[in-house]
GROMACS .gro file of C-alpha atoms in nm:
model
  248
    1MET     CA    1  13.540  12.056  -1.858
    2ASP     CA    2  13.361  11.834  -1.612
    3ILE     CA    3  13.208  11.490  -1.566
    4PRO     CA    4  12.828  11.441  -1.582
    5ARG     CA    5  12.647  11.612  -1.296
    6ILE     CA    6  12.499  11.288  -1.166
    7PHE     CA    7  12.843  11.169  -1.052
    8ASN     CA    8  12.936  11.502  -0.895
    9ILE     CA    9  12.619  11.473  -0.688
   10THR     CA   10  12.603  11.104  -0.600
   11GLU     CA   11  12.975  11.067  -0.523
   12SER     CA   12  13.032  11.410  -0.368
   13ALA     CA   13  13.089  11.255  -0.023
   14HIS     CA   14  13.316  10.977  -0.150
   15ARG     CA   15  13.686  10.980  -0.087
   16ILE     CA   16  13.738  10.664  -0.296
   17HIS     CA   17  13.544  10.649  -0.623
   18ASN     CA   18  13.558  10.274  -0.667
   19PRO     CA   19  13.475   9.964  -0.455
   20LEU     CA   20  13.807   9.955  -0.267
   21THR     CA   21  13.779  10.022   0.105
   22PRO     CA   22  14.045  10.238   0.276
   23GLU     CA   23  14.196   9.916   0.413
   24LYS     CA   24  14.219   9.764   0.063
   25LEU     CA   25  14.371  10.084  -0.073
   26ALA     CA   26  14.636  10.072   0.199
   27THR     CA   27  14.698   9.705   0.120
   28LEU     CA   28  14.752   9.791  -0.245
   29GLY     CA   29  15.020  10.044  -0.151
   30ALA     CA   30  15.186   9.795   0.082
   31VAL     CA   31  15.200   9.504  -0.162
   32LEU     CA   32  15.357   9.724  -0.429
   33ARG     CA   33  15.654   9.769  -0.191
   34LEU     CA   34  15.661  10.140  -0.261
   35GLU     CA   35  15.986  10.312  -0.172
   36PRO     CA   36  16.000  10.672  -0.049
   37GLY     CA   37  16.031  10.911  -0.341
   38THR     CA   38  15.861  10.678  -0.591
   39ARG     CA   39  15.678  10.894  -0.844
   40VAL     CA   40  15.320  10.786  -0.911
   41LEU     CA   41  15.092  10.903  -1.192
   42ASP     CA   42  14.718  10.855  -1.139
   43LEU     CA   43  14.493  10.917  -1.440
   44GLY     CA   44  14.134  10.962  -1.328
   45SER     CA   45  14.250  11.042  -0.976
   46GLY     CA   46  13.910  11.138  -0.836
   47SER     CA   47  13.931  11.295  -0.491
   48GLY     CA   48  14.296  11.201  -0.458
   49GLU     CA   49  14.276  10.948  -0.177
   50MET     CA   50  14.524  10.703  -0.330
   51LEU     CA   51  14.800  10.957  -0.391
   52CYS     CA   52  14.741  11.147  -0.067
   53THR     CA   53  14.739  10.847   0.166
   54TRP     CA   54  15.031  10.683  -0.012
   55ALA     CA   55  15.230  11.006   0.016
   56ARG     CA   56  15.154  11.012   0.389
   57ASP     CA   57  15.213  10.641   0.453
   58TYR     CA   58  15.482  10.545   0.203
   59GLY     CA   59  15.652  10.874   0.112
   60ILE     CA   60  15.567  10.867  -0.258
   61THR     CA   61  15.534  11.176  -0.474
   62GLY     CA   62  15.283  11.202  -0.752
   63ILE     CA   63  15.049  11.375  -0.988
   64GLY     CA   64  14.679  11.312  -1.042
   65VAL     CA   65  14.457  11.418  -1.332
   66ASP     CA   66  14.078  11.423  -1.323
   67MET     CA   67  13.797  11.584  -1.523
   68SER     CA   68  13.574  11.659  -1.224
   69GLN     CA   69  13.612  12.012  -1.093
   70LEU     CA   70  13.464  11.904  -0.759
   71PHE     CA   71  13.682  11.598  -0.714
   72SER     CA   72  13.996  11.787  -0.817
   73ARG     CA   73  13.923  12.052  -0.555
   74GLN     CA   74  13.855  11.785  -0.294
   75ALA     CA   75  14.188  11.617  -0.382
   76LYS     CA   76  14.379  11.939  -0.318
   77ASP     CA   77  14.195  11.986   0.010
   78ARG     CA   78  14.277  11.629   0.112
   79ALA     CA   79  14.646  11.686   0.037
   80GLU     CA   80  14.641  11.989   0.265
   81GLU     CA   81  14.454  11.796   0.534
   82LEU     CA   82  14.709  11.514   0.536
   83GLY     CA   83  15.008  11.747   0.512
   84VAL     CA   84  15.129  11.618   0.176
   85ALA     CA   85  15.052  11.913  -0.051
   86ASP     CA   86  15.425  11.945  -0.119
   87LYS     CA   87  15.441  11.585  -0.243
   88VAL     CA   88  15.136  11.550  -0.468
   89GLU     CA   89  14.985  11.769  -0.737
   90PHE     CA   90  14.634  11.751  -0.877
   91ILE     CA   91  14.535  11.879  -1.219
   92HIS     CA   92  14.180  11.942  -1.332
   93GLY     CA   93  14.192  11.822  -1.690
   94ASP     CA   94  14.132  11.544  -1.939
   95ALA     CA   95  14.335  11.237  -1.847
   96ALA     CA   96  14.290  11.093  -2.197
   97GLY     CA   97  14.623  11.139  -2.371
   98TYR     CA   98  14.799  11.279  -2.065
   99ILE     CA   99  15.173  11.204  -2.050
  100ALA     CA  100  15.382  11.297  -1.747
  101ASP     CA  101  15.676  11.535  -1.788
  102HIS     CA  102  15.897  11.296  -1.593
  103LYS     CA  103  15.895  10.917  -1.597
  104CYS     CA  104  15.713  10.746  -1.311
  105GLY     CA  105  15.776  10.431  -1.114
  106VAL     CA  106  15.403  10.361  -1.104
  107ALA     CA  107  15.146  10.469  -1.366
  108ALA     CA  108  14.785  10.403  -1.272
  109CYS     CA  109  14.436  10.419  -1.410
  110VAL     CA  110  14.216  10.277  -1.138
  111GLY     CA  111  13.865  10.254  -1.275
  112ALA     CA  112  13.867  10.486  -1.577
  113THR     CA  113  14.003  10.278  -1.865
  114TRP     CA  114  13.760  10.454  -2.097
  115ILE     CA  115  14.030  10.724  -2.122
  116GLY     CA  116  14.225  10.493  -2.352
  117GLY     CA  117  13.930  10.327  -2.522
  118GLY     CA  118  13.963  10.019  -2.301
  119VAL     CA  119  14.228   9.828  -2.113
  120ALA     CA  120  14.475   9.783  -2.400
  121GLY     CA  121  14.465  10.148  -2.504
  122THR     CA  122  14.496  10.266  -2.146
  123ILE     CA  123  14.799  10.044  -2.084
  124GLU     CA  124  14.957  10.185  -2.401
  125LEU     CA  125  14.893  10.539  -2.274
  126LEU     CA  126  15.035  10.467  -1.928
  127THR     CA  127  15.355  10.316  -2.069
  128LYS     CA  128  15.442  10.657  -2.217
  129SER     CA  129  15.484  10.792  -1.863
  130LEU     CA  130  15.646  10.481  -1.715
  131ASP     CA  131  16.007  10.433  -1.613
  132THR     CA  132  16.199  10.119  -1.712
  133ASN     CA  133  16.072   9.825  -1.504
  134GLY     CA  134  15.792  10.041  -1.366
  135ILE     CA  135  15.452   9.909  -1.262
  136ILE     CA  136  15.121   9.977  -1.431
  137LEU     CA  137  14.804   9.968  -1.222
  138ILE     CA  138  14.474   9.893  -1.392
  139GLY     CA  139  14.143   9.897  -1.205
  140GLU     CA  140  13.878   9.704  -1.394
  141PRO     CA  141  13.545   9.524  -1.343
  142TYR     CA  142  13.499   9.155  -1.409
  143TRP     CA  143  13.213   8.909  -1.373
  144ARG     CA  144  13.207   8.726  -1.040
  145GLN     CA  145  12.949   8.505  -1.204
  146LEU     CA  146  12.823   8.532  -1.559
  147PRO     CA  147  12.489   8.712  -1.585
  148PRO     CA  148  12.215   8.482  -1.715
  149THR     CA  149  12.076   8.743  -1.956
  150GLU     CA  150  12.175   9.065  -2.126
  151ALA     CA  151  11.910   9.244  -1.919
  152VAL     CA  152  12.088   9.141  -1.600
  153ALA     CA  153  12.421   9.263  -1.743
  154LYS     CA  154  12.266   9.604  -1.808
  155LYS     CA  155  12.162   9.622  -1.442
  156CYS     CA  156  12.534   9.586  -1.360
  157PHE     CA  157  12.640   9.900  -1.548
  158ALA     CA  158  12.736   9.703  -1.860
  159ASN     CA  159  12.599   9.746  -2.210
  160SER     CA  160  12.624   9.371  -2.266
  161ILE     CA  161  12.771   9.057  -2.111
  162SER     CA  162  13.067   9.086  -2.348
  163ASP     CA  163  13.173   9.418  -2.194
  164PHE     CA  164  13.352   9.240  -1.908
  165HIS     CA  165  13.558   8.923  -1.873
  166GLY     CA  166  13.545   8.666  -1.600
  167LEU     CA  167  13.847   8.696  -1.370
  168PRO     CA  168  14.046   8.414  -1.536
  169GLU     CA  169  13.986   8.566  -1.879
  170LEU     CA  170  14.083   8.913  -1.758
  171ILE     CA  171  14.410   8.782  -1.617
  172ALA     CA  172  14.475   8.594  -1.941
  173SER     CA  173  14.415   8.913  -2.141
  174PHE     CA  174  14.704   9.085  -1.963
  175ASP     CA  175  14.925   8.791  -2.055
  176THR     CA  176  14.817   8.825  -2.418
  177LEU     CA  177  14.920   9.191  -2.412
  178GLY     CA  178  15.269   9.094  -2.297
  179TYR     CA  179  15.248   9.177  -1.928
  180ASP     CA  180  15.319   8.982  -1.613
  181VAL     CA  181  15.056   9.021  -1.343
  182VAL     CA  182  15.274   9.081  -1.038
  183GLU     CA  183  15.006   9.169  -0.779
  184MET     CA  184  14.634   9.220  -0.744
  185VAL     CA  185  14.392   9.350  -0.482
  186LEU     CA  186  14.028   9.258  -0.534
  187ALA     CA  187  13.726   9.441  -0.399
  188ASP     CA  188  13.478   9.243  -0.193
  189GLN     CA  189  13.108   9.281  -0.129
  190GLU     CA  190  13.172   9.512   0.166
  191GLY     CA  191  13.364   9.737  -0.070
  192TRP     CA  192  13.075   9.737  -0.315
  193ASP     CA  193  12.837   9.822  -0.029
  194ARG     CA  194  13.048  10.115   0.083
  195TYR     CA  195  13.084  10.248  -0.272
  196GLU     CA  196  12.720  10.209  -0.372
  197ALA     CA  197  12.533  10.254  -0.043
  198ALA     CA  198  12.717  10.575   0.042
  199LYS     CA  199  12.551  10.731  -0.263
  200TRP     CA  200  12.205  10.673  -0.119
  201LEU     CA  201  12.245  10.895   0.186
  202THR     CA  202  12.419  11.157  -0.029
  203MET     CA  203  12.126  11.157  -0.270
  204ARG     CA  204  11.871  11.180   0.010
  205ARG     CA  205  12.051  11.473   0.172
  206TRP     CA  206  12.084  11.645  -0.165
  207LEU     CA  207  11.710  11.607  -0.230
  208GLU     CA  208  11.630  11.756   0.109
  209ALA     CA  209  11.853  12.055   0.032
  210ASN     CA  210  11.748  12.101  -0.332
  211PRO     CA  211  11.378  12.008  -0.365
  212GLU     CA  212  11.313  12.256  -0.648
  213ASP     CA  213  11.626  12.179  -0.851
  214ASP     CA  214  11.566  12.074  -1.213
  215PHE     CA  215  11.774  11.763  -1.142
  216ALA     CA  216  11.569  11.652  -0.842
  217GLU     CA  217  11.348  11.417  -1.044
  218GLU     CA  218  11.655  11.236  -1.180
  219ILE     CA  219  11.809  11.202  -0.834
  220ARG     CA  220  11.479  11.077  -0.688
  221SER     CA  221  11.456  10.814  -0.963
  222GLN     CA  222  11.813  10.702  -0.893
  223LEU     CA  223  11.749  10.678  -0.520
  224ASN     CA  224  11.432  10.475  -0.574
  225ASP     CA  225  11.611  10.222  -0.792
  226ALA     CA  226  11.970  10.205  -0.667
  227PRO     CA  227  11.933   9.998  -0.347
  228LYS     CA  228  11.718   9.733  -0.517
  229ARG     CA  229  11.949   9.711  -0.815
  230HIS     CA  230  12.260   9.685  -0.600
  231VAL     CA  231  12.144   9.395  -0.382
  232ALA     CA  232  11.988   9.205  -0.672
  233TYR     CA  233  12.255   9.256  -0.935
  234THR     CA  234  12.578   9.452  -0.876
  235ARG     CA  235  12.659   9.289  -0.543
  236GLU     CA  236  12.611   8.938  -0.680
  237TYR     CA  237  12.747   8.949  -1.032
  238LEU     CA  238  13.008   9.223  -1.059
  239GLY     CA  239  13.363   9.202  -0.929
  240TRP     CA  240  13.632   9.467  -0.940
  241GLY     CA  241  14.004   9.470  -0.883
  242VAL     CA  242  14.331   9.651  -0.925
  243PHE     CA  243  14.596   9.461  -1.117
  244ALA     CA  244  14.968   9.540  -1.107
  245LEU     CA  245  15.142   9.474  -1.438
  246MET     CA  246  15.503   9.473  -1.558
  247ALA     CA  247  15.608   9.442  -1.922
  248ARG     CA  248  15.808   9.138  -2.015
   0.00000   0.00000   0.00000
């Protein structure tokens, strides 16, 4: 079980696999008013930066689940590095359908809502691991400005304009599902730059080290296109945020 190889290569040097900067990730932990001992579930936990830094800074405990063998190994290494391996556990596995053995004060899916077939299904999945009056965290893209054409939307990692809401519509959709939005932390363009631009150096270094690899042509194509696409499309049209929800 693993994610597509392209992600294991391009994001191999990432600690955060979304457009949040370390400062924004710390802000998210702070605004949630996490108390020591709060149990946090993170589905699609990537390299574990959220759980590891929150365990260090706020004293939470938690469990993360991710399909990437590489990222899961990096998460365990990060826990050791920060001295929190006794507080957080990382499982290499399919987060889709995962339910924690013990109820959690926070249940999160920060950027992988495909595990539940979309936002509504992912919220439904997370509630099965959530304690009474617990908080759900959803990380999701939205349109900063509506793309003028479907072709532009495709350049922003969408299949069509209808894949994402504008921010007001996204907030309203949580209301429709019966949840109060109690906090949010939004990525900014610097966050997008750090997430996307970091891939470019990683790809270049990988190409230098693996010139004869069968995947080299694909990586070269990505590196040729990614900077131009980012500055023309992703950076201008696509927003991203983490939204804290509580059921009414």
